Tab-separated table of C-alpha atoms in Angstrom:
chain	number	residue	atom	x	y	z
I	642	UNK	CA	110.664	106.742	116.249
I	643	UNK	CA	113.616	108.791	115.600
I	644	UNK	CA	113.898	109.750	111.784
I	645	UNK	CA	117.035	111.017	110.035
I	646	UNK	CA	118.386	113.376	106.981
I	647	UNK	CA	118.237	113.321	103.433
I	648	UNK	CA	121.043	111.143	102.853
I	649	UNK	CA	119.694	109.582	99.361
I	650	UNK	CA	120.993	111.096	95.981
I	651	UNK	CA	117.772	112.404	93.846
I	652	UNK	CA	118.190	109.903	91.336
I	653	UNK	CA	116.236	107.705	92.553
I	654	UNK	CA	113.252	109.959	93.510
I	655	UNK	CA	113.953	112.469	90.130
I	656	UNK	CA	110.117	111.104	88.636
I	657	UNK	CA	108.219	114.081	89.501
I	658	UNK	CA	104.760	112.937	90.689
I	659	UNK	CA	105.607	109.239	89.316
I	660	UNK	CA	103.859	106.668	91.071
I	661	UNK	CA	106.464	105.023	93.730
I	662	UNK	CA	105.061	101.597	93.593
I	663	UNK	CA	105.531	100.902	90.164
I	664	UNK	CA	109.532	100.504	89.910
I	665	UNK	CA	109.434	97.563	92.888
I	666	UNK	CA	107.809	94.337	93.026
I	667	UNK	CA	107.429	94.479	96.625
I	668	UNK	CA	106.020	90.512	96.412
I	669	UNK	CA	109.880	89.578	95.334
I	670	UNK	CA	110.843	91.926	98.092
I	671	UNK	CA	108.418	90.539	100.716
I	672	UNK	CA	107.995	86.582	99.933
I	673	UNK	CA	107.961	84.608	102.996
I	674	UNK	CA	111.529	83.340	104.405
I	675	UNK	CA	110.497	82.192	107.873
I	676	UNK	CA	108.683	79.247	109.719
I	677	UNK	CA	105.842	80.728	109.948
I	678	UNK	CA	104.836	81.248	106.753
I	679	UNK	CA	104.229	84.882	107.026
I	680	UNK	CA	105.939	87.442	103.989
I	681	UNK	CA	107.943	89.821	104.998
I	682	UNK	CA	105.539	92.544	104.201
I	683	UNK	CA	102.770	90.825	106.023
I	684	UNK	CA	104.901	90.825	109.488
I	685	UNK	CA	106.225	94.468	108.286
I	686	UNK	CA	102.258	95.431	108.589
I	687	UNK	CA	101.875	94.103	111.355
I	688	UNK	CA	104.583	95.343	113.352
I	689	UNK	CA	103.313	99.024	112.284
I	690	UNK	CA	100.214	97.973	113.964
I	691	UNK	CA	101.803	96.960	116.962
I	692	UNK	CA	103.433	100.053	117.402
I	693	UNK	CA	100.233	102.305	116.816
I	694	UNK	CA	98.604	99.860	119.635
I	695	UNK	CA	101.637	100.159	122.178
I	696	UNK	CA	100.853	104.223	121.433
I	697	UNK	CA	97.331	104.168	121.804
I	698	UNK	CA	98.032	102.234	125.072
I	699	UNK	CA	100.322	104.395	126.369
I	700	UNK	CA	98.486	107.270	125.541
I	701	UNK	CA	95.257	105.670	127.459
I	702	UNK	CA	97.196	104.687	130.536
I	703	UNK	CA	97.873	108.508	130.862
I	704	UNK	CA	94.272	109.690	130.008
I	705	UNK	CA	93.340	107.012	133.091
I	706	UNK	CA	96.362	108.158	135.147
I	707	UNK	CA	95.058	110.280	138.382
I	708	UNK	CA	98.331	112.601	138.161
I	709	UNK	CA	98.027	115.265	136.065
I	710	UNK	CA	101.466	115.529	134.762
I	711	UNK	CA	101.370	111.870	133.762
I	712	UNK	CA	102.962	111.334	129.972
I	713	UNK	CA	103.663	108.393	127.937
I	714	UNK	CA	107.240	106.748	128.270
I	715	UNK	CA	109.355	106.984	124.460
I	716	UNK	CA	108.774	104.022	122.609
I	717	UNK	CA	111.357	102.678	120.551
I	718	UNK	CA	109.802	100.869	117.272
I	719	UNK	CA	112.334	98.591	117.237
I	720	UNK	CA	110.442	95.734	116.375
I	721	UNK	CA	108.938	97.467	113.421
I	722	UNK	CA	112.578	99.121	112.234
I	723	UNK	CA	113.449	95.296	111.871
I	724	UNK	CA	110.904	94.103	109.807
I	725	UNK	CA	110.957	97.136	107.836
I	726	UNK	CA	114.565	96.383	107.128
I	727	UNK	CA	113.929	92.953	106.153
I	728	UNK	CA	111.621	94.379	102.975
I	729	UNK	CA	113.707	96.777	101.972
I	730	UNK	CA	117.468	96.631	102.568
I	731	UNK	CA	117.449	100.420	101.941
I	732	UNK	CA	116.843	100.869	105.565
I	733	UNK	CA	119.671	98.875	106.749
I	734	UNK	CA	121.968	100.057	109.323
I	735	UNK	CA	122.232	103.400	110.836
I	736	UNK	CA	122.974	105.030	107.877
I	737	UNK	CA	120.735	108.635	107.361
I	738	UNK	CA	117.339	107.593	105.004
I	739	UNK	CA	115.017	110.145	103.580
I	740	UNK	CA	111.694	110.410	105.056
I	741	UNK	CA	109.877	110.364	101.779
I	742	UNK	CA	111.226	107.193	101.216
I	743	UNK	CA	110.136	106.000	104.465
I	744	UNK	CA	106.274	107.418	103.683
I	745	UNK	CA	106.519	105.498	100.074
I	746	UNK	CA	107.566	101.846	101.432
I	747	UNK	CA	105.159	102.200	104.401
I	748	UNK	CA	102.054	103.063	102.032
I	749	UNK	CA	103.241	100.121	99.816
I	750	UNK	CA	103.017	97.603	102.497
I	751	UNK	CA	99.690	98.721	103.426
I	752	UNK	CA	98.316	98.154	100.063
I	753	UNK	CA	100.046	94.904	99.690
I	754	UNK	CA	98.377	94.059	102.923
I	755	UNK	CA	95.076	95.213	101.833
I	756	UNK	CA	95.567	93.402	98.487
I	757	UNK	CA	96.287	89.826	100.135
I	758	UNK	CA	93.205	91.268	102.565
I	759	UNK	CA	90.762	91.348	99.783
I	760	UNK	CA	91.985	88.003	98.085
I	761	UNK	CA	91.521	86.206	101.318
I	762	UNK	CA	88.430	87.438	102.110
I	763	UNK	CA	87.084	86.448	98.584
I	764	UNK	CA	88.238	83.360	98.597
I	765	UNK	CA	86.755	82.257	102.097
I	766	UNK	CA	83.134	83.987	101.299
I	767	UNK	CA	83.152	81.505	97.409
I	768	UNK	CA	83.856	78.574	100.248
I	769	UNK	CA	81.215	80.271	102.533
I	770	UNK	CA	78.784	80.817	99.565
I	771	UNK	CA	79.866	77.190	97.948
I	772	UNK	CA	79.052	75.682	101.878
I	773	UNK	CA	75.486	77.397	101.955
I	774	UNK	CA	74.314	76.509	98.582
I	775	UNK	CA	75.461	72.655	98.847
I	776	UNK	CA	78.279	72.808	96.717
I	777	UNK	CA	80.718	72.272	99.820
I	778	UNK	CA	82.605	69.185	100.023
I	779	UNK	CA	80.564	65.885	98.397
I	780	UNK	CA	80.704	62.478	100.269
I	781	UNK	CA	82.918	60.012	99.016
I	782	UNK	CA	81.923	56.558	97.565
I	783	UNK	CA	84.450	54.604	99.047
I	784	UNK	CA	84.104	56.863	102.169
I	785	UNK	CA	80.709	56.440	102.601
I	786	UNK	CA	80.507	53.019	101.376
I	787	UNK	CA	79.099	51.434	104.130
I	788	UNK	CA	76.896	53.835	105.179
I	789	UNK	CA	72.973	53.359	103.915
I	790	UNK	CA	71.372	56.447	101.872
I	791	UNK	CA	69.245	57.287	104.432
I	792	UNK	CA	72.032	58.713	106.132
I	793	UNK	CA	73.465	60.794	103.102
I	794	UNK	CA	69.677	61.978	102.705
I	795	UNK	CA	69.987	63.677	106.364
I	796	UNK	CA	73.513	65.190	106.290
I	797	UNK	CA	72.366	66.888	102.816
I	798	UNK	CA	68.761	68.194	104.626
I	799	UNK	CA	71.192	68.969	107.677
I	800	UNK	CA	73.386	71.164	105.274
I	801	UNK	CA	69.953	72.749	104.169
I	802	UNK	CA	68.982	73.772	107.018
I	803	UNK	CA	72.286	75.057	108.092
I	804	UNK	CA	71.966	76.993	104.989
I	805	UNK	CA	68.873	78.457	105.960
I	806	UNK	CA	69.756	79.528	109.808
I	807	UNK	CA	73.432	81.289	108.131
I	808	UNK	CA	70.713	83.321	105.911
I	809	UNK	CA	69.627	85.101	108.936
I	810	UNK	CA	72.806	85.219	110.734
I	811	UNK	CA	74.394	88.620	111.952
I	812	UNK	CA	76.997	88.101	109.415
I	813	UNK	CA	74.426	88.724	106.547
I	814	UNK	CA	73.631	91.630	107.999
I	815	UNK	CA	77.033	92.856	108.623
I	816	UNK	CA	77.916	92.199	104.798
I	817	UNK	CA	74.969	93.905	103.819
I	818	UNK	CA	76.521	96.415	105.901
I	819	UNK	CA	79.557	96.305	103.465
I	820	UNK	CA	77.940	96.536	100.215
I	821	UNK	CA	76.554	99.998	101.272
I	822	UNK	CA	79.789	101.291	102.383
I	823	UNK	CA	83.234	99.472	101.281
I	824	UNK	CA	85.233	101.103	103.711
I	825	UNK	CA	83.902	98.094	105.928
I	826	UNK	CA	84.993	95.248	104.056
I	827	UNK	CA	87.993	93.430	104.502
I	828	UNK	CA	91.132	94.567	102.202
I	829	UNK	CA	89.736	97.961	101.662
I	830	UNK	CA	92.145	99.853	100.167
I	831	UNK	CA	91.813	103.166	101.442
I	832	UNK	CA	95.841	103.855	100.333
I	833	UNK	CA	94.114	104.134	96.577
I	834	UNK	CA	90.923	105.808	97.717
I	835	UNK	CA	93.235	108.803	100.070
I	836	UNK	CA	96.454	109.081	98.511
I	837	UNK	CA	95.752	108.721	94.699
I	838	UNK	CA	94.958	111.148	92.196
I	839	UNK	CA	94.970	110.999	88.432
I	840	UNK	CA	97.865	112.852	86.416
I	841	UNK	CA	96.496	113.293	82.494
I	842	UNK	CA	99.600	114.404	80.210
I	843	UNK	CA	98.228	115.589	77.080
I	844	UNK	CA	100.920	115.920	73.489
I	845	UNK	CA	99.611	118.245	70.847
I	846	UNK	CA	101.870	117.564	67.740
I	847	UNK	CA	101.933	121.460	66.083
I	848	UNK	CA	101.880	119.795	62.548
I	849	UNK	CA	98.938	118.242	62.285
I	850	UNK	CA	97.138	119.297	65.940
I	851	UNK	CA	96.581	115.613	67.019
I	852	UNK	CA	96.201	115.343	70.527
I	853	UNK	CA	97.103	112.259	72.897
I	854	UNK	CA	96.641	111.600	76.262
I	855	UNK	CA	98.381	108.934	78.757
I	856	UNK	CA	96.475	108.753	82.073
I	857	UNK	CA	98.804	108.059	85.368
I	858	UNK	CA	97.554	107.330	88.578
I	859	UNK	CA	100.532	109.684	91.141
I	860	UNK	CA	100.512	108.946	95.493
I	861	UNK	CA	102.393	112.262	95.813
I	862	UNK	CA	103.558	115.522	93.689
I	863	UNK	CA	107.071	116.653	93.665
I	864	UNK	CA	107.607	120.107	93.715
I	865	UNK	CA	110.740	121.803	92.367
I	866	UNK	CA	112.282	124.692	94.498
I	867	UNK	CA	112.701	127.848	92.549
I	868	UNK	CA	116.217	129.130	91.981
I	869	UNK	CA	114.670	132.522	93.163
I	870	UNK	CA	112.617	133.282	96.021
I	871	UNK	CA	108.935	132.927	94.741
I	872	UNK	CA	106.399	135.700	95.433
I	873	UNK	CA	103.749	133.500	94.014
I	874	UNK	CA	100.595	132.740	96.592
I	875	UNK	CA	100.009	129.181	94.366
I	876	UNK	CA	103.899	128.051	93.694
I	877	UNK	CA	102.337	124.513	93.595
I	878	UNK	CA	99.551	124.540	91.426
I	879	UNK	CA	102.062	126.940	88.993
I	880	UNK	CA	104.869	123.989	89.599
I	881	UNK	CA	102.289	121.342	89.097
I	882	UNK	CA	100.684	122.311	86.135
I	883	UNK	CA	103.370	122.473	84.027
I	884	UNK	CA	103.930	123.043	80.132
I	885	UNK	CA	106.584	122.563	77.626
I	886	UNK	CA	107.632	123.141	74.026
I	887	UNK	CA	109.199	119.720	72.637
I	888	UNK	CA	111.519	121.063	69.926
I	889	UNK	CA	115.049	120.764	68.630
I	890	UNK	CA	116.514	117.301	69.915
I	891	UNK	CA	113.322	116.129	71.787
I	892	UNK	CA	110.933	116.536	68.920
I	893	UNK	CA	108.063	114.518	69.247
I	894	UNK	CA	107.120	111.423	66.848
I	895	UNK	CA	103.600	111.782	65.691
I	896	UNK	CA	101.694	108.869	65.066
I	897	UNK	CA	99.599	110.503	62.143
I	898	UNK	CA	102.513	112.037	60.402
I	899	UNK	CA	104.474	109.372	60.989
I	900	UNK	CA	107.447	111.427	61.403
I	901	UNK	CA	109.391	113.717	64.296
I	902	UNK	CA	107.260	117.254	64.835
I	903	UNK	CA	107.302	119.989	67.433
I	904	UNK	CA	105.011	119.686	69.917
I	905	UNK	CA	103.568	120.662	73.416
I	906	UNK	CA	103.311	118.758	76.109
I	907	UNK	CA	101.462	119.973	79.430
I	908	UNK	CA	100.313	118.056	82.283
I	909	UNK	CA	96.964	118.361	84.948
I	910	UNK	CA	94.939	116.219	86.971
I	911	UNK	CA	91.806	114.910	86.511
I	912	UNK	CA	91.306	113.942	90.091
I	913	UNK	CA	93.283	114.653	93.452
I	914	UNK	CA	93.161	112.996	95.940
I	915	UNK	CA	91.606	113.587	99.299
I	916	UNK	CA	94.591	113.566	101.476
I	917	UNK	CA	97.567	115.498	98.857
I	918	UNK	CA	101.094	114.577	99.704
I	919	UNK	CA	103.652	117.672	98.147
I	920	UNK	CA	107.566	117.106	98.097
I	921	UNK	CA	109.947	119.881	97.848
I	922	UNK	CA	112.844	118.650	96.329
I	923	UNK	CA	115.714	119.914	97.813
I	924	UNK	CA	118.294	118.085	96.414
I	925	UNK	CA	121.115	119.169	95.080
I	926	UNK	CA	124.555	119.293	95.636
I	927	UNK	CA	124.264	123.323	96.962
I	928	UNK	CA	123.839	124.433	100.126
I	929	UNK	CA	121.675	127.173	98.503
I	930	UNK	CA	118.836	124.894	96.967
I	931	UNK	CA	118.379	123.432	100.769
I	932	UNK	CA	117.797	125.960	102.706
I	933	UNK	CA	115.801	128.241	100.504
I	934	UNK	CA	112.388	129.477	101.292
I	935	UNK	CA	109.488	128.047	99.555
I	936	UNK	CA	105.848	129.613	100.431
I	937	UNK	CA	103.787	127.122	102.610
I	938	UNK	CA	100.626	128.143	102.271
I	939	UNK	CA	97.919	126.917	105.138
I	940	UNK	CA	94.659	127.060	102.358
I	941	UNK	CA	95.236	126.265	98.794
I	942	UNK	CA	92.823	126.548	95.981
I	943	UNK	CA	92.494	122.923	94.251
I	944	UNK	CA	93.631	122.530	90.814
I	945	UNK	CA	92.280	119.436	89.525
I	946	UNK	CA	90.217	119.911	86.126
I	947	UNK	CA	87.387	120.386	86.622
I	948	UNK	CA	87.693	123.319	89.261
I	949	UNK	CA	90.019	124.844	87.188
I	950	UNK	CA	87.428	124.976	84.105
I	951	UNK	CA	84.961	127.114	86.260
I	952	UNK	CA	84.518	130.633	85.121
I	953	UNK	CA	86.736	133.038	87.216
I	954	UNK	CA	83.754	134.185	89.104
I	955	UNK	CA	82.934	131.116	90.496
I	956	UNK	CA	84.706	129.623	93.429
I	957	UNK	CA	86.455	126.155	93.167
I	958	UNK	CA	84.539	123.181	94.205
I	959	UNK	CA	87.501	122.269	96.781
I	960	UNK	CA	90.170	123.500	98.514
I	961	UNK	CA	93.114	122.187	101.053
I	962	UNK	CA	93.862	123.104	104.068
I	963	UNK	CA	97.659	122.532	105.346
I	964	UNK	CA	97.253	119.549	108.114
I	965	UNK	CA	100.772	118.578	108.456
I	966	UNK	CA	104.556	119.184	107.815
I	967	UNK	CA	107.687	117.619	108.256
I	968	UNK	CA	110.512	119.762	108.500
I	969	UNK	CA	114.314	118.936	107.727
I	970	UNK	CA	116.671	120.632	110.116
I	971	UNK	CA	120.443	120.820	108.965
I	972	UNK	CA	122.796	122.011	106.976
I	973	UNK	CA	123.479	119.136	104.909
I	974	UNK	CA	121.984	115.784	102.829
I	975	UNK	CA	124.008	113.859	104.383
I	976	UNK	CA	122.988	114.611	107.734
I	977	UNK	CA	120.542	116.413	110.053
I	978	UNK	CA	117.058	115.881	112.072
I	979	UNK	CA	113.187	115.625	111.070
I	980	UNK	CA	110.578	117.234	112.868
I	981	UNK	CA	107.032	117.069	112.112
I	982	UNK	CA	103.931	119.562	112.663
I	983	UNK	CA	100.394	118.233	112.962
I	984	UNK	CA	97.373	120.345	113.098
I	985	UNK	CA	95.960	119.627	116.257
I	986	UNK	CA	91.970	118.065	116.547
I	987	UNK	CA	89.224	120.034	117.591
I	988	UNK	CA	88.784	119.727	121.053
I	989	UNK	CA	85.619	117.569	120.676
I	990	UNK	CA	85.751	115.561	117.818
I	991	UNK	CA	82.315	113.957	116.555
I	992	UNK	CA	82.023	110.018	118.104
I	993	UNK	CA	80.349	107.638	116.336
I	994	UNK	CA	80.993	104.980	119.232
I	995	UNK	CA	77.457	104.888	119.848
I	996	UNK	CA	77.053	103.812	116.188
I	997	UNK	CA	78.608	100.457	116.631
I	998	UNK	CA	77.374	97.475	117.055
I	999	UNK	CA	76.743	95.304	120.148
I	1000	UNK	CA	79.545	93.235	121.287
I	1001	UNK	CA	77.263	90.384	120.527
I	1002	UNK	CA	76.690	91.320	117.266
I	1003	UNK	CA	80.043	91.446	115.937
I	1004	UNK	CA	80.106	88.390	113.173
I	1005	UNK	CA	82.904	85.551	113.905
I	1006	UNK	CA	83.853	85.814	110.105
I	1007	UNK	CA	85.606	88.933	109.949
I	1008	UNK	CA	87.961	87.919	113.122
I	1009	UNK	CA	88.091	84.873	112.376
I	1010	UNK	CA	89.059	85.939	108.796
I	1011	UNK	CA	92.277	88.235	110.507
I	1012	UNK	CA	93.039	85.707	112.423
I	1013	UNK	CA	93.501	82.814	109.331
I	1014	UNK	CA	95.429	85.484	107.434
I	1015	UNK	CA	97.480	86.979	110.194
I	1016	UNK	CA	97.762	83.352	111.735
I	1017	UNK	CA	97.664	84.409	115.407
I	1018	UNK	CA	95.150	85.298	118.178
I	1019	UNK	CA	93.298	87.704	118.514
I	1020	UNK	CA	94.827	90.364	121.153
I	1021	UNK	CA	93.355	91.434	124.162
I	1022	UNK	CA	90.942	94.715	124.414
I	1023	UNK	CA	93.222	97.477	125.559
I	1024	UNK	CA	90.698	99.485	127.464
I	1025	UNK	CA	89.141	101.599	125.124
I	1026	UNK	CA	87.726	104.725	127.778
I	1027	UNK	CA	85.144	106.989	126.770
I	1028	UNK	CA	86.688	109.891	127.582
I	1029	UNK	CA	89.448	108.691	124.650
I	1030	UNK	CA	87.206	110.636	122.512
I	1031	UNK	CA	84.555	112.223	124.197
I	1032	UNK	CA	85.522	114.141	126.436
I	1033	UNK	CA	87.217	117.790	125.918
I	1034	UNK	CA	91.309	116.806	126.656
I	1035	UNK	CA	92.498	120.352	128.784
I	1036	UNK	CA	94.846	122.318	126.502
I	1037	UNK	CA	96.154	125.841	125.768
I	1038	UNK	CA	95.257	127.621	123.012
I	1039	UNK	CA	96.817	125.908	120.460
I	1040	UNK	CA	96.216	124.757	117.049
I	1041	UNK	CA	99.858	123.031	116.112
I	1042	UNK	CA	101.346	120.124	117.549
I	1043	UNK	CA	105.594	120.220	117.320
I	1044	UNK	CA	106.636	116.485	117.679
I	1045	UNK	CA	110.555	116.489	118.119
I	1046	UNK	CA	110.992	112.767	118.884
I	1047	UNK	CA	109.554	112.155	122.405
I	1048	UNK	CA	108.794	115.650	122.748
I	1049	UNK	CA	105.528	116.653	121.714
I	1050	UNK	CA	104.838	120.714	122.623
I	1051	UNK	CA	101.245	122.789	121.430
I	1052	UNK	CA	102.422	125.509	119.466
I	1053	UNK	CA	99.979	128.655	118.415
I	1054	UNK	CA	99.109	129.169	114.773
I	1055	UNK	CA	101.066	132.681	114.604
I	1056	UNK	CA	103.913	130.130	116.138
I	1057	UNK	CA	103.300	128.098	113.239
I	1058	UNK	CA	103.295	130.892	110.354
I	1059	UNK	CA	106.495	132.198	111.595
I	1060	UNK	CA	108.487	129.030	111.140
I	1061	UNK	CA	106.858	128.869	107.453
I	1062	UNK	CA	107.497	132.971	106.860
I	1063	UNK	CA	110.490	133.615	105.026
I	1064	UNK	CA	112.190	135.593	107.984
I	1065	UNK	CA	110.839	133.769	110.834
I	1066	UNK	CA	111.718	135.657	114.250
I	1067	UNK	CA	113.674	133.084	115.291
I	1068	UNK	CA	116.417	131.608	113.265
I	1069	UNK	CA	116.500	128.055	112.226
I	1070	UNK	CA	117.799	125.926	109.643
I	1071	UNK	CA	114.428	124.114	109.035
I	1072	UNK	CA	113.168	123.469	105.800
I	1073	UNK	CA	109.642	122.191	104.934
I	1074	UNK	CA	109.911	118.862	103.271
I	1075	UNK	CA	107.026	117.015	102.880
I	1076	UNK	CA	103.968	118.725	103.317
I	1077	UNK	CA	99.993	117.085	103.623
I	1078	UNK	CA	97.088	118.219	102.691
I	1079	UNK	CA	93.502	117.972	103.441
I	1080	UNK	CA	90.712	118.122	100.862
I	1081	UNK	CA	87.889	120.020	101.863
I	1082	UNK	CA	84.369	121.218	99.992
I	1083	UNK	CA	83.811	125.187	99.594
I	1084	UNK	CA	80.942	126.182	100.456
């Protein structure tokens, strides 16, 4: 899917580490307008999902393919485009859209989805539950009328013992299954558990030394670009835990002295997330403030509270590790090209296929569940080989993936480090944009 330039003035995207969500309903945005009673963020979602499964099986037919040059076709996410146009008219047209917009509406669909996901499945499991204690639906006197008692007296031992056989069903033992680890229960909302951290902003009046606190949960950290070139090795943590004196004009109204004070204001995080998404903003109306370097660095040292409160001779509890980057190449908002860099998987990633369960086993709630919500049938298997992810794919040495559109090249890491350097060997007029990072324990 072909992305474009950073055609949207800052205004809208000037909250630095705000969370995105909060300044759209996206229910208003997404409420159903079509026969089939779908919203629009509901087909939205699943249109993403379409697209990921056309991928995946392109991507298989290749794997399966006995030539050894075989590569996918380009696929054009049309459908998806369309439906993402419908919830958000920002995305109308041709025009050039910024691709941190894009990330923001595409994460708020999800957890829309997974929000009407975990209603759904709450409601049908207080019918299911209601069903198996006898609390289901109660015959009617005028319905049953003419029926004799003994009959009532066997369709409430039948519901008994239809009770009693669901106790031992797989599906028990597939939602014991999900009380020991959410992630397998419908609606999970793994947008919150990945993307989110915690932004604390603390105010310490200087008259009377009160201190207040306002707690923020933040999907992604904006990151000012110096008006020098910055020899710092953490420009982000220095950028993100920031500090200022409100004096003069912006003095700060204390609730104890009930009157305007100096104070200071400085801002951390008591929790970051596990996947960190960092935007440079490069927007302004200079040429300068685009193209200017801003160190990339592939580890960073976390910054959340707690391991910054270790003693200096201990070593932080986490770290990140640089996993991807999206690049803007051109020499103006209003125009240019996107290209993205994805640190390629190890060569034989750990499977937990054999960790499943049996076909057999699989519980008729949960698909039955997508397919009341969804309201369509279930799709076909798509082939799912074992060598998909078992089997060592033949590569050069390469740790970087460059995806240009349809063109998708390996790329060595001293490849890599040379685009991000501030004199790169060869010339280009790409500037990191958005840039994703991994947590991961020291130690």
């Amino acid at each position: 899917m072909k992305s474009s330039s950073l055609g949207r003035s800052a205004a809208g995207l000037a909250s630095s580490g705000a969370r995105s969500w909060s300044s759209k309903d996206l229910l208003s945005l997404g409420q159903a307008d079509n026969s089939s009673g779908k919203s629009k963020i509901q087909i939205a979602t699943e249109k993403l999902h379409e697209t990921y499964f056309n991928l995946r099986a392109a991507e298989s037919k290749c794997l399966n393919s006995s030539s050894p040059d075989a590569s996918p076709e380009p696929f054009a996410a049309d459908a998806f485009l369309a439906a993402l146009r419908d919830v958000n008219s920002t995305f109308e047209g041709n025009r050039q859209q910024d691709a941190h917009e894009l990330l923001v509406c595409i994460l708020d669909n999800i957890r829309e989805t997974c929000r009407a996901l975990s209603t759904k499945a709450a409601r049908l499991q207080l019918q299911e539950n209601g069903d198996s204690n006898g609390i289901g639906r109660q015959p009617s006197l005028d319905g049953d009328s003419g029926k004799p008692l003994a009959h009532l007296r066997k369709s409430w031992k039948k519901r008994k013992e239809g009770a009693a056989e669901r106790k031992h069903s797989p599906t028990d033992e597939r939602l014991a299954a999900q009380d020991t680890d959410p992630r397998a229960r419908p609606g999970w909302d793994f947008v919150a558990d990945d993307f989110e951290g915690t932004m604390v902003v603390r105010t310490m009046c200087l008259e009377c030394e009160t201190v207040t606190e306002k707690a923020q949960a933040v999907c992604e950290l904006c990151v000012p670009v110096g008006d020098e070139d910055a020899a710092d090795d953490e420009p982000f943590r220095a950028a993100c835990l920031s500090s200022e004196y409100l004096r003069d004009q912006n003095k700060y109204w204390c609730e104890r002295c009930l009157r305007y004070n100096e104070a200071r204001r400085s801002v951390a995080y008591s929790r970051l997330p596990r996947l960190l998404v960092l935007q440079l903003k490069r927007f302004s109306g200079g040429m300068e403030k685009i193209t200017r370097h801003a160190p990339t660095p592939l580890l960073m040292p976390c910054f959340c509270e707690p391991c910054a409160k270790r003693p200096p001779d201990h070593q932080p509890q986490h770290r990140y590790i640089l996993w991807g980057v999206i690049m803007h190449l051109g020499q103006t908002l209003t125009g240019g090209h996107y290209v993205a860099y994805a640190r390629d998987s190890p060569a034989e990633p750990a499977c937990r296929r054999h960790q499943a369960p049996p076909d057999h086993a699989a519980p008729p709630t949960t698909s039955g569940f997508m397919r009341t919500l969804f309201n369509r049938p279930r799709p076909p298997p798509a082939g799912c080989a074992a060598k998909e992810c078992c089997v060592p794919r033949p590569r050069a040495e390469a740790c970087w993936l460059a995806c240009d559109d349809e063109l998708v090249k390996p790329i060595s890491n001293e490849e890599f480090e040379d685009l991000l350097s501030a004199e790169p060997k060869m010339r280009s007029a790409a500037t990191p944009y958005l840039l994703f990072y991994v947590k991961s324990e020291v130690g």
